[in-house]
PDB file of N, CA and C in Angstrom:
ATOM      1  N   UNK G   1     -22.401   3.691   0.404  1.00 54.00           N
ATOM      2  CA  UNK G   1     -23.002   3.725   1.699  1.00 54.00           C
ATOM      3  C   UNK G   1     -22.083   4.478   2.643  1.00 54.00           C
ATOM      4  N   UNK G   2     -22.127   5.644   3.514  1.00 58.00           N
ATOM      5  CA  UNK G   2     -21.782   6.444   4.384  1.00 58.00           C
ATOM      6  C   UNK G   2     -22.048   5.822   5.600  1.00 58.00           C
ATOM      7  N   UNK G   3     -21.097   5.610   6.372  1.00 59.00           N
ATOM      8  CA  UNK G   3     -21.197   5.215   7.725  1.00 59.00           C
ATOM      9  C   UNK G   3     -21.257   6.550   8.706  1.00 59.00           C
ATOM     10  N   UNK G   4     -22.404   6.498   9.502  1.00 58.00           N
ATOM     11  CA  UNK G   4     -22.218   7.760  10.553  1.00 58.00           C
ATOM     12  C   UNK G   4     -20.929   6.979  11.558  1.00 58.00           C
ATOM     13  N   UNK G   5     -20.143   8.232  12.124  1.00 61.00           N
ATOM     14  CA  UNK G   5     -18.921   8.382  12.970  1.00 61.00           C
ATOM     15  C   UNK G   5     -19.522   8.684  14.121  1.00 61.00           C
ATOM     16  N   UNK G   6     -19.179   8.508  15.121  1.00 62.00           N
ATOM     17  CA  UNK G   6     -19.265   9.337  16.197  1.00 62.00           C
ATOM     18  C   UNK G   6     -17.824   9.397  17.100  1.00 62.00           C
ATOM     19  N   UNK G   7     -17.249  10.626  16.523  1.00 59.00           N
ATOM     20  CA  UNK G   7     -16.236  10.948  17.545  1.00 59.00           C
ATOM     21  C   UNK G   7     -16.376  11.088  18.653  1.00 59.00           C
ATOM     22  N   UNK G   8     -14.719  10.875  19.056  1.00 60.00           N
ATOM     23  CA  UNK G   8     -14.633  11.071  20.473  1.00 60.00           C
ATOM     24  C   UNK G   8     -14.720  13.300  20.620  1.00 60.00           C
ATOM     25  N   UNK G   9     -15.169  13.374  21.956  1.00 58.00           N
ATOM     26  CA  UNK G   9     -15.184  14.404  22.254  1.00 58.00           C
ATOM     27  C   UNK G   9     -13.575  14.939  21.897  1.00 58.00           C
ATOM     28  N   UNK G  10     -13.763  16.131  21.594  1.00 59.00           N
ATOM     29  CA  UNK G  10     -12.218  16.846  21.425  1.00 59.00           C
ATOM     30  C   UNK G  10     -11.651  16.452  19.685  1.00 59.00           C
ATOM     31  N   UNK G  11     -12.493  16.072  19.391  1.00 57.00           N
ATOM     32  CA  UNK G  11     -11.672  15.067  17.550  1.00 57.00           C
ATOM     33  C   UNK G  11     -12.954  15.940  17.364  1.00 57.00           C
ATOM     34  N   UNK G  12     -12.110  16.616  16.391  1.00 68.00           N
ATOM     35  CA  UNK G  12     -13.265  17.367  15.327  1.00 68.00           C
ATOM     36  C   UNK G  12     -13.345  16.926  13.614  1.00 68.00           C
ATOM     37  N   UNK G  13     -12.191  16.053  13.189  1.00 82.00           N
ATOM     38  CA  UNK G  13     -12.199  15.288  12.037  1.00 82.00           C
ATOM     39  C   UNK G  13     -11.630  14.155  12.079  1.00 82.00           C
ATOM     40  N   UNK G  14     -11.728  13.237  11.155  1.00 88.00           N
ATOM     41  CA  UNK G  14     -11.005  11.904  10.963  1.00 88.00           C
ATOM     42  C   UNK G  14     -11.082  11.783   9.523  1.00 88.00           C
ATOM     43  N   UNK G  15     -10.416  11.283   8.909  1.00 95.00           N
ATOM     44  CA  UNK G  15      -9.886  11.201   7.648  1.00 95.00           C
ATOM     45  C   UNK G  15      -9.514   9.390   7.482  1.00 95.00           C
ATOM     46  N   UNK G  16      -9.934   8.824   6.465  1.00 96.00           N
ATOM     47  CA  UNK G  16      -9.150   7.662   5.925  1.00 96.00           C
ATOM     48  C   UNK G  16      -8.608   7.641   4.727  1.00 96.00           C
ATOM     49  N   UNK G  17      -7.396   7.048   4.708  1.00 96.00           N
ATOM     50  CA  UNK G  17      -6.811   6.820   3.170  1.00 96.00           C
ATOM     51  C   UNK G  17      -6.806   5.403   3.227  1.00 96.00           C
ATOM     52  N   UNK G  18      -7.548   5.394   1.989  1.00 97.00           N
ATOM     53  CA  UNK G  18      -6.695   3.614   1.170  1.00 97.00           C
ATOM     54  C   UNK G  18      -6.057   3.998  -0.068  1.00 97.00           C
ATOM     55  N   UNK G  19      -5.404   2.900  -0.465  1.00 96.00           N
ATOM     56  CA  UNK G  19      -4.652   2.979  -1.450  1.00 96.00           C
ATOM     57  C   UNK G  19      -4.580   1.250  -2.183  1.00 96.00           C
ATOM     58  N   UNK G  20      -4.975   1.427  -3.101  1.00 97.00           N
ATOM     59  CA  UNK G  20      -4.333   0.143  -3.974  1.00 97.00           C
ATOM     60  C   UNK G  20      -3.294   0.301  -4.815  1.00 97.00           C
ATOM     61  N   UNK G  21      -2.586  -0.998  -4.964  1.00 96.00           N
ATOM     62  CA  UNK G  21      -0.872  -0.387  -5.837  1.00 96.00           C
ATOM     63  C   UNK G  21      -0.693  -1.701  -6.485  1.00 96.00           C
ATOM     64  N   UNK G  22      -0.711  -1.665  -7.484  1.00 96.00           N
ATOM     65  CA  UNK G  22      -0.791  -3.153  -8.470  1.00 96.00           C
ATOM     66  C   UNK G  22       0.810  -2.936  -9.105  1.00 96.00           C
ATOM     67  N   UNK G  23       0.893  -4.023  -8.551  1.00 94.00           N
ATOM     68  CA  UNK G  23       2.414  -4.625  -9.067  1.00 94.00           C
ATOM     69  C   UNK G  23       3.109  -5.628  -9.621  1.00 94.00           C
ATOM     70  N   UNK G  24       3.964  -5.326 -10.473  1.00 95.00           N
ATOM     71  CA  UNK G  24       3.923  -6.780 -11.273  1.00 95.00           C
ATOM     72  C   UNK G  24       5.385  -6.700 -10.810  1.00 95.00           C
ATOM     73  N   UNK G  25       6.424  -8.304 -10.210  1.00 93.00           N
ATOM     74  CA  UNK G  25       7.472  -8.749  -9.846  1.00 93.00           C
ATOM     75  C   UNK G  25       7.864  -9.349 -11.064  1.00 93.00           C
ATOM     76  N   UNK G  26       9.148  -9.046 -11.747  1.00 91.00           N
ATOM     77  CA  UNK G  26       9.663  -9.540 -13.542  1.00 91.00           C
ATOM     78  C   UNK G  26      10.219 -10.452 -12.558  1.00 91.00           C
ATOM     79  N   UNK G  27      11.249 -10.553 -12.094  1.00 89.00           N
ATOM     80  CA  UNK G  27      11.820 -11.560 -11.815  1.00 89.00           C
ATOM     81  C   UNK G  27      11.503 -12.560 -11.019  1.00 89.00           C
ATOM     82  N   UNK G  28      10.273 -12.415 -10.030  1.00 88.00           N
ATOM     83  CA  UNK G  28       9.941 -14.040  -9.219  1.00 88.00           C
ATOM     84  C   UNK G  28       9.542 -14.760 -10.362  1.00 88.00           C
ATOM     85  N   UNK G  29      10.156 -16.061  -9.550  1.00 91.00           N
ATOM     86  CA  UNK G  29       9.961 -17.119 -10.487  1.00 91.00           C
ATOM     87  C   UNK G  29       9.282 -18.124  -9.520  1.00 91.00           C
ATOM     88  N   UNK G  30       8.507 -17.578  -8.516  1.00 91.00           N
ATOM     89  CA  UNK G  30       7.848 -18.441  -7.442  1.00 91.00           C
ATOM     90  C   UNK G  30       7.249 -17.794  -6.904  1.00 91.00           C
ATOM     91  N   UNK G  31       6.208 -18.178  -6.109  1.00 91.00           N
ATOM     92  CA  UNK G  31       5.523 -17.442  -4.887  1.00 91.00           C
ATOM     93  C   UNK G  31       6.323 -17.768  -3.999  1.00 91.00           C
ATOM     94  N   UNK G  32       7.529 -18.337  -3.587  1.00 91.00           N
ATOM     95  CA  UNK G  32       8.117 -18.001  -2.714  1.00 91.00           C
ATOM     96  C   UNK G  32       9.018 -16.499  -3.108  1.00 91.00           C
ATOM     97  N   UNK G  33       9.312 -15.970  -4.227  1.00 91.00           N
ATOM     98  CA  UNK G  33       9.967 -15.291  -4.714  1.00 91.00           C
ATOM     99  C   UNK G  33       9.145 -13.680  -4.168  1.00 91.00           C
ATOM    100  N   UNK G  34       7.926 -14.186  -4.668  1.00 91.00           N
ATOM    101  CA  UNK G  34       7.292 -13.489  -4.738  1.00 91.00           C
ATOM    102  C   UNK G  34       7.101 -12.646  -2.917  1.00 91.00           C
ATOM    103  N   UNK G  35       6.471 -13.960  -2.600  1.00 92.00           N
ATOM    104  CA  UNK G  35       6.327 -13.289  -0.932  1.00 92.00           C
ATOM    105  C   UNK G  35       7.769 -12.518  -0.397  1.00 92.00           C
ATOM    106  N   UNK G  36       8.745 -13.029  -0.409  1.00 91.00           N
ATOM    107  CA  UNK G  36       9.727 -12.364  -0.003  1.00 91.00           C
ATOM    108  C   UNK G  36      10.009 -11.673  -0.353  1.00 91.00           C
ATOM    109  N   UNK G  37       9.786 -10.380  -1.601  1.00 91.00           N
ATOM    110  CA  UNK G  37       9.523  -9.002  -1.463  1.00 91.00           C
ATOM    111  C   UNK G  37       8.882  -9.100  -1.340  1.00 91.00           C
ATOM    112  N   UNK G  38       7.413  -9.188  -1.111  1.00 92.00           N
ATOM    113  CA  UNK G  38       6.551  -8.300  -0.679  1.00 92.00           C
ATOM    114  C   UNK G  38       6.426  -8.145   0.603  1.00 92.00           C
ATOM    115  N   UNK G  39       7.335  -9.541   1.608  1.00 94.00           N
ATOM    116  CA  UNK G  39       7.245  -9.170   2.840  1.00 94.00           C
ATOM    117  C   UNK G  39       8.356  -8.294   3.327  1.00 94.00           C
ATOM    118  N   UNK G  40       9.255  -8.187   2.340  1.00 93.00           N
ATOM    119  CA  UNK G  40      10.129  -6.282   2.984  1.00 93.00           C
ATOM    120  C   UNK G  40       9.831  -5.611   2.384  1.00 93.00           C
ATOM    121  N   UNK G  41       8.785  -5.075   1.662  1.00 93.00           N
ATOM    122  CA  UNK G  41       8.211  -4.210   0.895  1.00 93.00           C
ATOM    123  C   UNK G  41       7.011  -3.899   2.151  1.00 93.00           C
ATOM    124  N   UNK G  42       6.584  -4.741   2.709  1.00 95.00           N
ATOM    125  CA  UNK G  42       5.518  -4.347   3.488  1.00 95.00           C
ATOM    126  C   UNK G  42       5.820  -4.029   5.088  1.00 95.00           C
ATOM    127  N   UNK G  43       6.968  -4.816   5.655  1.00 95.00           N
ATOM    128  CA  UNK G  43       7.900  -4.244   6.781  1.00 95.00           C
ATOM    129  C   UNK G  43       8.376  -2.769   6.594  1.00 95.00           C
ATOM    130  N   UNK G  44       8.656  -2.724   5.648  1.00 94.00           N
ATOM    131  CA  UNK G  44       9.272  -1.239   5.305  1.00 94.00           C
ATOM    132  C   UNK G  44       8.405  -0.280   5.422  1.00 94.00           C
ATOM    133  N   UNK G  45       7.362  -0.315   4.416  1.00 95.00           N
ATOM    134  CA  UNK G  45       5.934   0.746   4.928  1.00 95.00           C
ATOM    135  C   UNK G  45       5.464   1.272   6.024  1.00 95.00           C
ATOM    136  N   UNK G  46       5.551  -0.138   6.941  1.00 95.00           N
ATOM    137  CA  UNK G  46       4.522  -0.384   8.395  1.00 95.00           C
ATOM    138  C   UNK G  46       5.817   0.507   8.721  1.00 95.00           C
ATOM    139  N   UNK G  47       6.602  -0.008   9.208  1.00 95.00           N
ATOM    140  CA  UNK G  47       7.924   1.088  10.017  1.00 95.00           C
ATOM    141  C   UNK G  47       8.256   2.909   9.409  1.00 95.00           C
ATOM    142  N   UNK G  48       8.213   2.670   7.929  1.00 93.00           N
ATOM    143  CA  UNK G  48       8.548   4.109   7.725  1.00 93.00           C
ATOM    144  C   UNK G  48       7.348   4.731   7.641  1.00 93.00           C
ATOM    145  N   UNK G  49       6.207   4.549   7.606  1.00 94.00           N
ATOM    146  CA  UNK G  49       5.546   5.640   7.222  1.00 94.00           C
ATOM    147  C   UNK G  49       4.074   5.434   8.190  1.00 94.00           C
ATOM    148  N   UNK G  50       4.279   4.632   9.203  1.00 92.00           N
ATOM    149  CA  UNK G  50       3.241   3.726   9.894  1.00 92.00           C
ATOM    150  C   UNK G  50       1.763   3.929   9.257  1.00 92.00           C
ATOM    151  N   UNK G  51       1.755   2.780   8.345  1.00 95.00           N
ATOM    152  CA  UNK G  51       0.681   2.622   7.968  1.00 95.00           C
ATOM    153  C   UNK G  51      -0.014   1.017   7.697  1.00 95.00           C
ATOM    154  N   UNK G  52      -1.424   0.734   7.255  1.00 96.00           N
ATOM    155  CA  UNK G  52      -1.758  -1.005   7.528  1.00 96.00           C
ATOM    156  C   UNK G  52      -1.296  -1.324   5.899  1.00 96.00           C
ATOM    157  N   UNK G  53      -0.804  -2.510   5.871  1.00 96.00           N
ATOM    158  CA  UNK G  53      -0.405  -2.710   4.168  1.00 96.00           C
ATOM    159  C   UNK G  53      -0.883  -4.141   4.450  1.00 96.00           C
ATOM    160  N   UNK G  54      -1.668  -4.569   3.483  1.00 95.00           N
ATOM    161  CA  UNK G  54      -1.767  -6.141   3.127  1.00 95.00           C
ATOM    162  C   UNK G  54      -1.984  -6.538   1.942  1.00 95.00           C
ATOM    163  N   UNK G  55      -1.241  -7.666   1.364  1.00 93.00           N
ATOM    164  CA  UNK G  55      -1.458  -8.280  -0.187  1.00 93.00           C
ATOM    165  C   UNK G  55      -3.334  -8.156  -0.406  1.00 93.00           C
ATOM    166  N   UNK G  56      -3.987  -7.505  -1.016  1.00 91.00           N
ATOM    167  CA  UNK G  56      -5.352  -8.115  -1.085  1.00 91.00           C
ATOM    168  C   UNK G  56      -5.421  -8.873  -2.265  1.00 91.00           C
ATOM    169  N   UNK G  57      -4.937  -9.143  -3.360  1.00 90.00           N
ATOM    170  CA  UNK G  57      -5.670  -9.502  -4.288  1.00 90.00           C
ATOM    171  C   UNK G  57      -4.432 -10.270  -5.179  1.00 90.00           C
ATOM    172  N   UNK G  58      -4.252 -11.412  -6.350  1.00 81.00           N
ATOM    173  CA  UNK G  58      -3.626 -12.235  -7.199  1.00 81.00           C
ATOM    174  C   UNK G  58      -2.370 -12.828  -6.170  1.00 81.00           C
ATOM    175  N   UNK G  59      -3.100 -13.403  -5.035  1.00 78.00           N
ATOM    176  CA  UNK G  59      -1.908 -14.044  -4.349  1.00 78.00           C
ATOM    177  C   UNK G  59      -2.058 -15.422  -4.763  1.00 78.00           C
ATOM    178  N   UNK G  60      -2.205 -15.860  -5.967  1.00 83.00           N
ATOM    179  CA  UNK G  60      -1.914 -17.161  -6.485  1.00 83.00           C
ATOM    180  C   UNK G  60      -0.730 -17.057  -7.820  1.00 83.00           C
ATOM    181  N   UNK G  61      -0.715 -15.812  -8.092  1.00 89.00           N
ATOM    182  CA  UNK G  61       0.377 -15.398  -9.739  1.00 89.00           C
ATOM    183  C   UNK G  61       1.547 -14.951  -8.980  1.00 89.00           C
ATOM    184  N   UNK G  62       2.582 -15.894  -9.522  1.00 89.00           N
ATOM    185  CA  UNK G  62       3.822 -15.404  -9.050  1.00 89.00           C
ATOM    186  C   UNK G  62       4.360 -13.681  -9.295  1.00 89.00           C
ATOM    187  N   UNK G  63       4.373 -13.451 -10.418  1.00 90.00           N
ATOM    188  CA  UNK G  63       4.840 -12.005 -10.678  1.00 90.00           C
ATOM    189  C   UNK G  63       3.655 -10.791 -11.021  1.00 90.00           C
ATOM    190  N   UNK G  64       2.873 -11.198  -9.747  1.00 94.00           N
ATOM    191  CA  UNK G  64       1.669 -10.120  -9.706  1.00 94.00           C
ATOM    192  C   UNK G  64       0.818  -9.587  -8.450  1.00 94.00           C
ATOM    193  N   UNK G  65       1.004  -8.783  -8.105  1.00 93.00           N
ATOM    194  CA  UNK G  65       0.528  -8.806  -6.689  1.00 93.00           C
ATOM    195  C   UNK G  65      -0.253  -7.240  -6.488  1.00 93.00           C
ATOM    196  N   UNK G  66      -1.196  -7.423  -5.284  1.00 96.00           N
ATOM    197  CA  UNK G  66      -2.152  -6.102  -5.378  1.00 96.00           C
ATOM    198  C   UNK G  66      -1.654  -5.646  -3.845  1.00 96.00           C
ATOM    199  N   UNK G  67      -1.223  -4.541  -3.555  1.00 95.00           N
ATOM    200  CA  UNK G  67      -0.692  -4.134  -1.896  1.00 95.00           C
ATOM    201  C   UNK G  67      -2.445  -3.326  -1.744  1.00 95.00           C
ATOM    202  N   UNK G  68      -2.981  -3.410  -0.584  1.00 97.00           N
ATOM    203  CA  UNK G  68      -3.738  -2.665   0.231  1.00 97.00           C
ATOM    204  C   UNK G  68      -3.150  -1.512   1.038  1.00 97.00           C
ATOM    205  N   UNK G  69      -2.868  -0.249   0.803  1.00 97.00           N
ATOM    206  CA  UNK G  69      -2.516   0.256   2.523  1.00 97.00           C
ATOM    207  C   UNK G  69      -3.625   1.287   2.947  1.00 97.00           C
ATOM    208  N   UNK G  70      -3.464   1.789   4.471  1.00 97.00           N
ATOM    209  CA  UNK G  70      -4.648   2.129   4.674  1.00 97.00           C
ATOM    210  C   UNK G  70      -3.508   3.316   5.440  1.00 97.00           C
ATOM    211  N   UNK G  71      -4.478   4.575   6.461  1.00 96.00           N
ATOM    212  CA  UNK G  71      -3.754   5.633   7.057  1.00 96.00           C
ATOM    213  C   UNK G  71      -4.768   5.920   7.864  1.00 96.00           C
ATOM    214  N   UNK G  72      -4.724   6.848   8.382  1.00 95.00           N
ATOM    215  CA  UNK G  72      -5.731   7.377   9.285  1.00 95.00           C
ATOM    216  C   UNK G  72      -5.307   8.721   9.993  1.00 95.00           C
ATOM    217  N   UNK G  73      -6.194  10.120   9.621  1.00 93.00           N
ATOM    218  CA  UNK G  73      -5.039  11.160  10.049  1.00 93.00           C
ATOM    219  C   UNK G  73      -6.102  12.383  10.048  1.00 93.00           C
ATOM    220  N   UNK G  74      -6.220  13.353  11.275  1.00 92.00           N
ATOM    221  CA  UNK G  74      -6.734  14.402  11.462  1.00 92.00           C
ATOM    222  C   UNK G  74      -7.177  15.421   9.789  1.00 92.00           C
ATOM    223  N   UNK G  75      -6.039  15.066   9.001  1.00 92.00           N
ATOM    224  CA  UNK G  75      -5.944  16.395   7.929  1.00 92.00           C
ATOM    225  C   UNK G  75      -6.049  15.083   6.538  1.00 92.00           C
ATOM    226  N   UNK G  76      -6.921  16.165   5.903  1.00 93.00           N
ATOM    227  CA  UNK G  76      -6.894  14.961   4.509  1.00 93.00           C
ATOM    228  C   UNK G  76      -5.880  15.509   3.927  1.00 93.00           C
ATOM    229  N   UNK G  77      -5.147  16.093   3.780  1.00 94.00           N
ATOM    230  CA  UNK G  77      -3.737  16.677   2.688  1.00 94.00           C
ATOM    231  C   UNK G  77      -2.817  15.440   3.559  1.00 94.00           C
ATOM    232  N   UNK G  78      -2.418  15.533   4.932  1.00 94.00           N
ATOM    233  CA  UNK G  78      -1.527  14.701   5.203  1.00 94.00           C
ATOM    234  C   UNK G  78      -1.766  13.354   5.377  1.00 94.00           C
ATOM    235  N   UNK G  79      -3.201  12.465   5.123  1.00 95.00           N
ATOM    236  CA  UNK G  79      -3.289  11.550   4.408  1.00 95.00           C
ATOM    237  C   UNK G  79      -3.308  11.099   3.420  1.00 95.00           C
ATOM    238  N   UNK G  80      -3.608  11.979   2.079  1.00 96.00           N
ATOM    239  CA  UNK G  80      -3.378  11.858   1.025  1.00 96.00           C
ATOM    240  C   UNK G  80      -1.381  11.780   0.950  1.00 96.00           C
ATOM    241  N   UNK G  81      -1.077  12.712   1.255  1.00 95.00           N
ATOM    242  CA  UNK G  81       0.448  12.992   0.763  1.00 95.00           C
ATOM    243  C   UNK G  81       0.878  11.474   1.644  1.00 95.00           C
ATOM    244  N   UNK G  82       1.027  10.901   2.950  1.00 95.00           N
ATOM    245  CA  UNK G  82       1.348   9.442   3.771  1.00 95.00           C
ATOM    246  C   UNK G  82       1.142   8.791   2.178  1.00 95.00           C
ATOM    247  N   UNK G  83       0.174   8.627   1.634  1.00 96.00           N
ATOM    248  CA  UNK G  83      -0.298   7.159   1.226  1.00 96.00           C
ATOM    249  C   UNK G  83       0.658   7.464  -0.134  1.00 96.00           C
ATOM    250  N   UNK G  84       0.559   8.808  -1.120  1.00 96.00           N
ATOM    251  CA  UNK G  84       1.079   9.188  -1.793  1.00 96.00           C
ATOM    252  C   UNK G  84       3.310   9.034  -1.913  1.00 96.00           C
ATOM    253  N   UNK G  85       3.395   9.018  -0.576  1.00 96.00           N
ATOM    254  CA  UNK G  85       4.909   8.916  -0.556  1.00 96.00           C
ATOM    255  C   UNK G  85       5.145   7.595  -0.080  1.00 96.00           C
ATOM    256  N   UNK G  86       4.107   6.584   0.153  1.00 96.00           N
ATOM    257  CA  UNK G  86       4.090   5.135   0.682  1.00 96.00           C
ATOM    258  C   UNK G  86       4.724   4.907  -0.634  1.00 96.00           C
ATOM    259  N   UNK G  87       3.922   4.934  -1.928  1.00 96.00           N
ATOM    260  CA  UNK G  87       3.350   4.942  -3.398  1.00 96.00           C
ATOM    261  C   UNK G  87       5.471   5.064  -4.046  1.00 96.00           C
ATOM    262  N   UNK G  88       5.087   6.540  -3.675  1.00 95.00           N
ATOM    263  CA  UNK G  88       6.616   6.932  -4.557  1.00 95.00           C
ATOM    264  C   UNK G  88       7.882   5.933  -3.629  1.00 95.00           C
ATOM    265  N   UNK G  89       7.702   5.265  -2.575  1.00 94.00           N
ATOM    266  CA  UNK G  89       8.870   4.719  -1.753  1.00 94.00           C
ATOM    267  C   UNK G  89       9.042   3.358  -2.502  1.00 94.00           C
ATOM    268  N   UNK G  90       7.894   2.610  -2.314  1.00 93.00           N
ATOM    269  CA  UNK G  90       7.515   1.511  -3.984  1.00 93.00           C
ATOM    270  C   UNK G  90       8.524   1.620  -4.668  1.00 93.00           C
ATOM    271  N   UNK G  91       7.873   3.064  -5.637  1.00 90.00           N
ATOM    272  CA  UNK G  91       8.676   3.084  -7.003  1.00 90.00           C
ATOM    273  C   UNK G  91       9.867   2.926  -7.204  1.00 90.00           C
ATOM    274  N   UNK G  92      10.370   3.615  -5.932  1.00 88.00           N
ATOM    275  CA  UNK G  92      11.846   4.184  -5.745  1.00 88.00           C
ATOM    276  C   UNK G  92      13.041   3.208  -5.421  1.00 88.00           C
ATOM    277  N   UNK G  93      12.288   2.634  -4.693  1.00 84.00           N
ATOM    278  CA  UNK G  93      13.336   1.314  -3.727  1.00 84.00           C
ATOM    279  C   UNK G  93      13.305   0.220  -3.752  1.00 84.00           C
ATOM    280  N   UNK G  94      12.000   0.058  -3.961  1.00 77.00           N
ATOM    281  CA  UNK G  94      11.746  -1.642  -4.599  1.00 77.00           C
ATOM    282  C   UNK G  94      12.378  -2.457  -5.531  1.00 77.00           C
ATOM    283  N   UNK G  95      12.407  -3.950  -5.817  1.00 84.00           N
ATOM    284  CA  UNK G  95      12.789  -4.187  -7.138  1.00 84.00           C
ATOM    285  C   UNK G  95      11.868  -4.648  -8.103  1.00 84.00           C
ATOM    286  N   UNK G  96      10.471  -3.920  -7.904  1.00 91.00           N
ATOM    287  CA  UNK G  96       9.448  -4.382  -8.761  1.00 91.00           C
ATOM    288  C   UNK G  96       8.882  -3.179  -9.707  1.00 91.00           C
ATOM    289  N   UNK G  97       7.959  -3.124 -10.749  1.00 91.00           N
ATOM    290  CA  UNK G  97       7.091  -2.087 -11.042  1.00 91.00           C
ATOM    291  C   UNK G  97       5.731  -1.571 -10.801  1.00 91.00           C
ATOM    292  N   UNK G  98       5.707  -0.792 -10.215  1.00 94.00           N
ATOM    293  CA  UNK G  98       4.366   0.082  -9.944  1.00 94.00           C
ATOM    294  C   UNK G  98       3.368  -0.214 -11.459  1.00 94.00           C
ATOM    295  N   UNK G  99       2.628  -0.772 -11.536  1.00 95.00           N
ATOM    296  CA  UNK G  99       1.665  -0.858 -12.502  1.00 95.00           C
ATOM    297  C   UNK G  99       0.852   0.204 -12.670  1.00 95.00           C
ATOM    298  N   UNK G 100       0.318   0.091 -11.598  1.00 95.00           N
ATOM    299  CA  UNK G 100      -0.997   1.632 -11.435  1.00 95.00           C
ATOM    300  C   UNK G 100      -1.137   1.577  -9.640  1.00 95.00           C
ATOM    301  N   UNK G 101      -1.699   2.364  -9.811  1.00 95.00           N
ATOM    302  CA  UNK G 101      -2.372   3.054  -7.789  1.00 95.00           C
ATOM    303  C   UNK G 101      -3.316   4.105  -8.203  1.00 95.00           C
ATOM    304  N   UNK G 102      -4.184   3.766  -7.023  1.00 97.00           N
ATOM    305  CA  UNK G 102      -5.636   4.329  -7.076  1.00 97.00           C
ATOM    306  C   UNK G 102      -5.281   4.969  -4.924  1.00 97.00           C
ATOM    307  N   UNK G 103      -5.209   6.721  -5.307  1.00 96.00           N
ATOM    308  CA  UNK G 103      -5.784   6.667  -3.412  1.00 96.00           C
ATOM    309  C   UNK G 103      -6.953   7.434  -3.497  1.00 96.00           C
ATOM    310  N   UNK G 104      -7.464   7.102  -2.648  1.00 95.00           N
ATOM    311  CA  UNK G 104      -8.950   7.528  -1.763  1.00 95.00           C
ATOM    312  C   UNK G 104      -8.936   8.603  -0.510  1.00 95.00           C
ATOM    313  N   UNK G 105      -9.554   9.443  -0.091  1.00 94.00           N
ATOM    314  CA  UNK G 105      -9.568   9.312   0.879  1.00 94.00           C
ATOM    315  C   UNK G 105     -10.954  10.045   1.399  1.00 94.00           C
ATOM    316  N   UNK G 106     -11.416   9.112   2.424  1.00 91.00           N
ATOM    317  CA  UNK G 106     -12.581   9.458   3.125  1.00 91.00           C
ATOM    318  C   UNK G 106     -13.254   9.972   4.320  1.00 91.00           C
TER     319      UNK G 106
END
């Protein structure tokens, strides 16, 4: 289903990215373990790369978790590439594994 837009005057595009990023945590041994990376995993995003991040999905399994992030940006290359280097910052810095990621953008 396509939602009609109606921009503001002067905006000639809008672009959305989502992104899902399935991750599995080896070492929590708790959902307290658990939340506490994912809540500087998700501070970190919002600040470096300003974008919306929220757990959506297996917030009952300790060493499994689904991140949501979202973007919003005049140019689809520089929403794709935001959500794309959200993705590689994960991989890079975290202490968990990137399972898979799926981005979108619409």
């Amino acid at each position: 289903m396509k939602a009609i837009i109606n921009l503001p005057v002067g905006v000639s595009s809008l672009f959305v990215g989502i992104c899902s990023v399935d991750i599995h945590i080896p070492w929590a041994r708790s959902l307290k373990d658990k939340r506490q990376e994912l809540k500087g995993i998700i501070d970190k995003l919002k600040n470096r790369f300003n974008v919306s991040v929220a757990e959506v999905a297996a917030q009952d399994f300790w060493q499994h978790a689904v991140l949501g992030i979202s973007t919003v940006s005049a140019s689809a290359d520089l929403t794709r590439q935001t959500l794309q280097k959200a993705v590689d910052y994960i991989e890079e810095n975290a202490n968990v594994e990137v399972v898979d990621f799926n981005i979108e953008v619409l």
